[in-house]
Short mmCIF file of C-alpha atoms in Angstrom, two decimals:
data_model
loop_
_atom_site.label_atom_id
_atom_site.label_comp_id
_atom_site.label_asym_id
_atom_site.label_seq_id
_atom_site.Cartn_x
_atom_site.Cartn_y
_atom_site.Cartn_z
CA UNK D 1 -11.56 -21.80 -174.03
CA UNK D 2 -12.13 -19.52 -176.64
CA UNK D 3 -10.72 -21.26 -179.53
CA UNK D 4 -10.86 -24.80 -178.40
CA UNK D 5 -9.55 -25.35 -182.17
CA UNK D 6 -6.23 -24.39 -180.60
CA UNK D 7 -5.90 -26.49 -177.08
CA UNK D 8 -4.03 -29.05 -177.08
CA UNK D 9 -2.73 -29.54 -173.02
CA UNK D 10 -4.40 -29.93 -169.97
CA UNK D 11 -4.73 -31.73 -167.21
CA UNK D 12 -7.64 -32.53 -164.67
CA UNK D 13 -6.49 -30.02 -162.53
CA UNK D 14 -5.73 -27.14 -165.39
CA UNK D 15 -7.89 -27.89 -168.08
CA UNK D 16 -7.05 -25.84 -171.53
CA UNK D 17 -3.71 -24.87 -170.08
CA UNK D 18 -1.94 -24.95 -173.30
CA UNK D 19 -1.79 -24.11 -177.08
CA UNK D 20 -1.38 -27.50 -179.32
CA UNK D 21 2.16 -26.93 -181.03
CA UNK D 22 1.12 -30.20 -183.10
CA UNK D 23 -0.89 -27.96 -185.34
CA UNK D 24 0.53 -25.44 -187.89
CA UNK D 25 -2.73 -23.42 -187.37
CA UNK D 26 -1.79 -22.53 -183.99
CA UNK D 27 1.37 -20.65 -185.45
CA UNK D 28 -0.60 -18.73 -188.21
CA UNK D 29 -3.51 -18.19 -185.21
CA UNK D 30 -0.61 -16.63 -182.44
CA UNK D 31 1.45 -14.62 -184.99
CA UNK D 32 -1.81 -12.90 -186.52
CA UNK D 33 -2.28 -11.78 -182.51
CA UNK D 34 1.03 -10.92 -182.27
CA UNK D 35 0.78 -8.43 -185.85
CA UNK D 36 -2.15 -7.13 -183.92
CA UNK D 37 0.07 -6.33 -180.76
CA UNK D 38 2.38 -5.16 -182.89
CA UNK D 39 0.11 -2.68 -184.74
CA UNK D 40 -1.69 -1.24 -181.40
CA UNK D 41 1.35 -0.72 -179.27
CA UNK D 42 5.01 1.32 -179.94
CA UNK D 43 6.91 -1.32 -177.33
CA UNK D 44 10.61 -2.69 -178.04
CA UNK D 45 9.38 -5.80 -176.62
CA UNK D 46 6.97 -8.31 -176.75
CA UNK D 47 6.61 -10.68 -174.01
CA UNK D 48 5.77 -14.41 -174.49
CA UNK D 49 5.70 -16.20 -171.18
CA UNK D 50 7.20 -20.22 -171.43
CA UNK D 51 6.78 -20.84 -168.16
CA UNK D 52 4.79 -23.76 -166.04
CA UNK D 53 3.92 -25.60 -169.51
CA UNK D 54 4.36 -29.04 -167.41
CA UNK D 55 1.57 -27.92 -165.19
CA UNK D 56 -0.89 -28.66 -168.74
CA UNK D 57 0.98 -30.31 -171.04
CA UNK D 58 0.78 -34.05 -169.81
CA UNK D 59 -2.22 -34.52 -173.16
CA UNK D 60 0.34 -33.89 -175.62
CA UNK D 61 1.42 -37.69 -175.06
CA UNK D 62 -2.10 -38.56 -176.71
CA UNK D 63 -1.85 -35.86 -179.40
CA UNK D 64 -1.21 -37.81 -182.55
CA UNK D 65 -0.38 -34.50 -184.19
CA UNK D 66 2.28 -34.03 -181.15
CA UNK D 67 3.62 -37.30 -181.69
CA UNK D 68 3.80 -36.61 -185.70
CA UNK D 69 5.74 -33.34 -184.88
CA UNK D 70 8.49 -35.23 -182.42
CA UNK D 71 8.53 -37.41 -185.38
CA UNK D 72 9.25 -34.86 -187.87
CA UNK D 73 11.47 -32.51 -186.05
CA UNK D 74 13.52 -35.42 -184.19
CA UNK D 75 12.19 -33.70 -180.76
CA UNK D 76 13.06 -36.77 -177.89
CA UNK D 77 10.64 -35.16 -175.23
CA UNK D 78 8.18 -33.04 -174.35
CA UNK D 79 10.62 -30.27 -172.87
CA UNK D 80 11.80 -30.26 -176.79
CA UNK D 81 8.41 -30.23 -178.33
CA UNK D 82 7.66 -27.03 -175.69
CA UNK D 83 11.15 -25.63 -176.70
CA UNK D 84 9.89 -25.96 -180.33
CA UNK D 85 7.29 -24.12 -180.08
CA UNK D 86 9.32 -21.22 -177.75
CA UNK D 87 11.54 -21.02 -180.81
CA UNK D 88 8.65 -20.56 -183.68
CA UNK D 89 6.90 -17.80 -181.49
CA UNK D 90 10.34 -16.11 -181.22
CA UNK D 91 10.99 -16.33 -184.74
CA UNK D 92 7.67 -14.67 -185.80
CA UNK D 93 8.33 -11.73 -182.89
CA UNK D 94 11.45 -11.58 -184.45
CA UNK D 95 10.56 -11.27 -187.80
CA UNK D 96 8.11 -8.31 -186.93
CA UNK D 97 10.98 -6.61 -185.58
CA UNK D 98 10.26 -7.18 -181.56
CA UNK D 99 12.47 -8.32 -179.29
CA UNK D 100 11.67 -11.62 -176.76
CA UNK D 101 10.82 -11.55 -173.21
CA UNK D 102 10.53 -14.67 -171.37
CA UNK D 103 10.33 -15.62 -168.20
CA UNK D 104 13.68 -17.93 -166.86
CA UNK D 105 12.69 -21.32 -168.34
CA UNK D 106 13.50 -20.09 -171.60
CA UNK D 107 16.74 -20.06 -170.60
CA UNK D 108 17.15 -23.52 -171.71
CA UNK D 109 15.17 -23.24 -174.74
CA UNK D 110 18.09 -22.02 -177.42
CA UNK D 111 16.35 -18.81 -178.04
CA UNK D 112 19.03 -16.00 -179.73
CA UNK D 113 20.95 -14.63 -177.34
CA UNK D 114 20.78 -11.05 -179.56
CA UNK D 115 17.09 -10.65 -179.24
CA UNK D 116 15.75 -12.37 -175.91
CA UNK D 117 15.49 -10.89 -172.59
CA UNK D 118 15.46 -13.21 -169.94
CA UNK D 119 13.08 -12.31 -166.61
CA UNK D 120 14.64 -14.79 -163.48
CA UNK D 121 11.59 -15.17 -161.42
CA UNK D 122 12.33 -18.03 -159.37
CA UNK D 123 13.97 -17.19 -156.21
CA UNK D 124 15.01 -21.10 -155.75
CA UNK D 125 16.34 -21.37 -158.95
CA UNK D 126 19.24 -19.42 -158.68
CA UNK D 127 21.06 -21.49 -161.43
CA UNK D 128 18.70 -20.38 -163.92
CA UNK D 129 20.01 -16.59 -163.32
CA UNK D 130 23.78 -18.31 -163.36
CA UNK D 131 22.74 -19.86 -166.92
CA UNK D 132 21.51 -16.55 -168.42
CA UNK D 133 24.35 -14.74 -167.14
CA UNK D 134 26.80 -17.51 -168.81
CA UNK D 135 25.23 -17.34 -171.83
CA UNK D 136 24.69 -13.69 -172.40
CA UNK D 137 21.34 -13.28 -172.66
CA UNK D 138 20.42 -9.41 -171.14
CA UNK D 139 18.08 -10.26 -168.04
CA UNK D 140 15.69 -8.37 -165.58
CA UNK D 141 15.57 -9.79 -161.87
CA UNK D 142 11.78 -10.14 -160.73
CA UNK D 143 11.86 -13.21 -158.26
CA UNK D 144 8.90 -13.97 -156.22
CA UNK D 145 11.13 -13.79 -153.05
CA UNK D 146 10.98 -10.49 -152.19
CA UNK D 147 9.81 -9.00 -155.40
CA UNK D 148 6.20 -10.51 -155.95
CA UNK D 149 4.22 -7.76 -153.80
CA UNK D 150 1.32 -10.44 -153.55
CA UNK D 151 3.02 -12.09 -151.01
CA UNK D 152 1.94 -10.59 -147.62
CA UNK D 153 4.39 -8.15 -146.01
CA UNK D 154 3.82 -9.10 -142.24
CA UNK D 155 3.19 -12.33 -140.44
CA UNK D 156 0.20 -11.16 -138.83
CA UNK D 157 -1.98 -11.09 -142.52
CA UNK D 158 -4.11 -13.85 -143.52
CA UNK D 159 -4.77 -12.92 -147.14
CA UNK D 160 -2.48 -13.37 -149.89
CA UNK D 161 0.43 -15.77 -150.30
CA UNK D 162 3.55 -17.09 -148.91
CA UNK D 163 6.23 -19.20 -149.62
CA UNK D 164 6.54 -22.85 -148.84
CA UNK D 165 8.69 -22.15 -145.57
CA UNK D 166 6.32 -19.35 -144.47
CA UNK D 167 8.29 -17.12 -145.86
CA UNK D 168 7.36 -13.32 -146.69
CA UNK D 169 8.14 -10.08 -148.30
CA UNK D 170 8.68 -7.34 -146.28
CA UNK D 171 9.50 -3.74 -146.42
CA UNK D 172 12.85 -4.51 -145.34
CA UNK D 173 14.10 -7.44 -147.47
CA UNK D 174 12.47 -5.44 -150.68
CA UNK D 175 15.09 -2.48 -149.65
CA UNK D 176 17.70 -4.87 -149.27
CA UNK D 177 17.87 -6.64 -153.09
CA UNK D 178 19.57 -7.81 -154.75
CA UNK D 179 22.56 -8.72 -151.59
CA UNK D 180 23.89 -11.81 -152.15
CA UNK D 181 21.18 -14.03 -150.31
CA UNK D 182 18.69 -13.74 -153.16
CA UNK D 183 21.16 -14.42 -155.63
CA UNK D 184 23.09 -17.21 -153.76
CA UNK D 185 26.16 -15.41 -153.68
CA UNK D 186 25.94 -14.80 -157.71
CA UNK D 187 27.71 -11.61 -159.24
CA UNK D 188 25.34 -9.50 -160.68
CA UNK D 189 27.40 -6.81 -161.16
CA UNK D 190 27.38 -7.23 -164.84
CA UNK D 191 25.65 -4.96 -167.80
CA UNK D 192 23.70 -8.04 -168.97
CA UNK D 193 21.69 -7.11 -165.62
CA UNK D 194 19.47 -4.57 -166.92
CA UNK D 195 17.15 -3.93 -163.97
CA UNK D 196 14.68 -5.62 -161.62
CA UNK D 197 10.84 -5.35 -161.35
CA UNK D 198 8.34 -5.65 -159.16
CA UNK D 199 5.51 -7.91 -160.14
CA UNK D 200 1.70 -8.22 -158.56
CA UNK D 201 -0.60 -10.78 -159.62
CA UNK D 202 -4.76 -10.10 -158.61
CA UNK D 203 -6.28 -13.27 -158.33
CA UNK D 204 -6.29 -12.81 -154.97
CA UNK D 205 -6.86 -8.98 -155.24
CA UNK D 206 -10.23 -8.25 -156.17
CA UNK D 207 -10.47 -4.16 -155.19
CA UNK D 208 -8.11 -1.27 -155.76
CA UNK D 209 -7.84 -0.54 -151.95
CA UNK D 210 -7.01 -4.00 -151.72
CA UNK D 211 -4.53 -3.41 -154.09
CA UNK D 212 -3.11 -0.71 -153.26
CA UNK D 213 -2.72 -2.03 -149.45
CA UNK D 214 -0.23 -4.82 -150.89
CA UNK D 215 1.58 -2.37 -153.20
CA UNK D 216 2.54 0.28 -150.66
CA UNK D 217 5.12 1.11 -149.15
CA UNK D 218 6.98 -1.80 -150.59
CA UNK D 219 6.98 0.21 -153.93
CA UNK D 220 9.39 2.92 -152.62
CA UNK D 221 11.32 0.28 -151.21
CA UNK D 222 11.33 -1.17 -154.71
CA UNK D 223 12.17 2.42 -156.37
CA UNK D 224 15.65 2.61 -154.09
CA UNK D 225 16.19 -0.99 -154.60
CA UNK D 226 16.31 0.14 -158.04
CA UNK D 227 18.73 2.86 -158.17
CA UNK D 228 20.45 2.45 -155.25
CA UNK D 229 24.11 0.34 -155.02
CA UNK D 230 23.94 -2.24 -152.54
CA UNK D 231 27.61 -0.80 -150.74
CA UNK D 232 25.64 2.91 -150.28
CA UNK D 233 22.08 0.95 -148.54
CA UNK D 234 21.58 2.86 -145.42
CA UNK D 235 17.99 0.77 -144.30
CA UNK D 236 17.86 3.05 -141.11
CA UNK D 237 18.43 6.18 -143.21
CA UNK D 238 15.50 4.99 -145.67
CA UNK D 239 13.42 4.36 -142.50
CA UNK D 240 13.70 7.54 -141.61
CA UNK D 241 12.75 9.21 -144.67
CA UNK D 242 9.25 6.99 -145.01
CA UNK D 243 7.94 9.06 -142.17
CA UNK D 244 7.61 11.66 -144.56
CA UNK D 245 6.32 9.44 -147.27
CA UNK D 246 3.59 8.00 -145.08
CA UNK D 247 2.71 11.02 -144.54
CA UNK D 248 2.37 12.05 -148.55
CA UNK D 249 0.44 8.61 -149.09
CA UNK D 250 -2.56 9.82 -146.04
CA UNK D 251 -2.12 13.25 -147.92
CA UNK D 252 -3.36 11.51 -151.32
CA UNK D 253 -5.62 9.13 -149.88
CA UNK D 254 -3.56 6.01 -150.88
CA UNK D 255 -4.58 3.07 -148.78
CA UNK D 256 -1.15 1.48 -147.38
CA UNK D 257 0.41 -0.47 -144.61
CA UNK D 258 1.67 1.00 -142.12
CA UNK D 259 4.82 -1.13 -141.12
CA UNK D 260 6.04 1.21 -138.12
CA UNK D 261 2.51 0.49 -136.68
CA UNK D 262 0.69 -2.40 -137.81
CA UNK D 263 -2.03 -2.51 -135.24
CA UNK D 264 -2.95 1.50 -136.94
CA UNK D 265 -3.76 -0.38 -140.47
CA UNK D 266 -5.70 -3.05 -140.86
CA UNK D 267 -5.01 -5.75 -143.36
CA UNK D 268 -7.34 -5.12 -146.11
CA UNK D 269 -9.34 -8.19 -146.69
CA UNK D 270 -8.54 -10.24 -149.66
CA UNK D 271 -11.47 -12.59 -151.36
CA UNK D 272 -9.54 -15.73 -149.43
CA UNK D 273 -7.76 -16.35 -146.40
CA UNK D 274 -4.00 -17.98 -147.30
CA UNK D 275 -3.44 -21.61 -146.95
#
């Protein structure tokens, strides 16, 4: 919205959703930005999204600068015109001497295998994670089942999300990752697995209590998830010790739920009731 100069993708329902990769001036526009990142922070990495294009790119049919590019380059598709541009952005992070995160559709894109870490988000696309593991790209597990902490933790809460089965992400299954049914039976014992992550997204988070209700106590869930092998889980030892932890969050005045005793905390309200 910004620099309308630069849209080229949309649709009725996401309107500006994309850059136009039809003109050069995008590239010059997103590397400058990217110098700029480059300039104001120290990080390894630089991360570039690619995913959901299709939800805003169905206007690129109409672009005649889009259809001039697939012209050009000898890209059949849209998927190639969107793996295109995936591969210029990479090149210019490249060339400032970044490396590439993306999320797990880039997977497909052809992006160097020696600078591109891949983030495997989607839960139900466990062939995504197979691909990046088969091709050697170093990846980061983060998928939305049970790592996205703004999906509601108990059945009983009416704000945030949940997955199309009514499916949640408790305490307990957070512990629990990465066993073999979120990875549909994959091996990830392999060094190209570098670590997982917890994401939270706060569209539907609009206060820090609010926040911090949907963080905790998954988070220390998450931090033994992380550093703990799946053979030495003990989830009634962990249990156990959270009595104590509860009892450091009251101490600090973090606002939390209270998964031994649901009824004691409240679900913090969110700005909309799930659907």
């Amino acid at each position: 919205k910004a620099y309308p100069e630069f849209s080229g993708g949309g649709s009725k329902q996401y309107p500006n959703f994309t850059f136009n990769p039809g003109k050069e001036g995008t590239y010059t526009f997103l590397t400058d930005i990217l110098k700029e990142i480059t300039a104001l922070f120290p990080s390894k990495y630089i991360h570039i999204g690619g995913d959901e294009v299709h939800f805003g790119n169905e206007q690129w049919n109409r672009l005649p600068e889009i259809g001039e590019l697939m012209k050009t380059e000898g890209l059949d598709d849209l998927v190639a015109v969107e793996h295109y541009f995936l591969n210029r952005m990479s090149d210019s992070i490249r060339t400032l001497g970044k490396t590439v995160m993306g999320w797990d559709e880039v997977v497909t894109a052809g992006l160097p295998v020696s600078n591109t870490v891949v983030m495997w988000w989607r839960q139900e696309r466990p062939e995504q994670l197979e691909k990046a593991i088969s091709k050697g790209y170093e990846i980061i597990m983060c998928p939305r089942l049970p790592l996205y902490l703004d999906f509601v933790q108990h059945p009983s809460h009416q704000y945030g999300r949940k997955w199309s089965k009514g499916e949640y992400a408790p305490i307990e299954k957070v512990y629990h990752f990465p066993g073999t049914d979120y990875t549909s039976g994959i091996s990830v014992a392999t060094p190209l697995i570098k670590g997982i992550q917890g994401n939270i997204w706060t569209e539907r988070i609009h206060t820090p209590q609010r926040l911090q209700f949907m963080v905790y106590p998954r988070l220390s869930a998450l931090a033994e998830a992380a550093w703990t092998q799946d053979h030495s889980k003990n989830y009634e030892n962990f249990n156990l010790r959270m009595d104590k932890m509860l009892e450091i969050y009251k101490k600090y005045g973090i606002v939390f739920f209270n998964y031994k005793d649901p009824e004691s905390s409240p679900e913090v309200a969110g700005p909309e009731k799930r659907k």
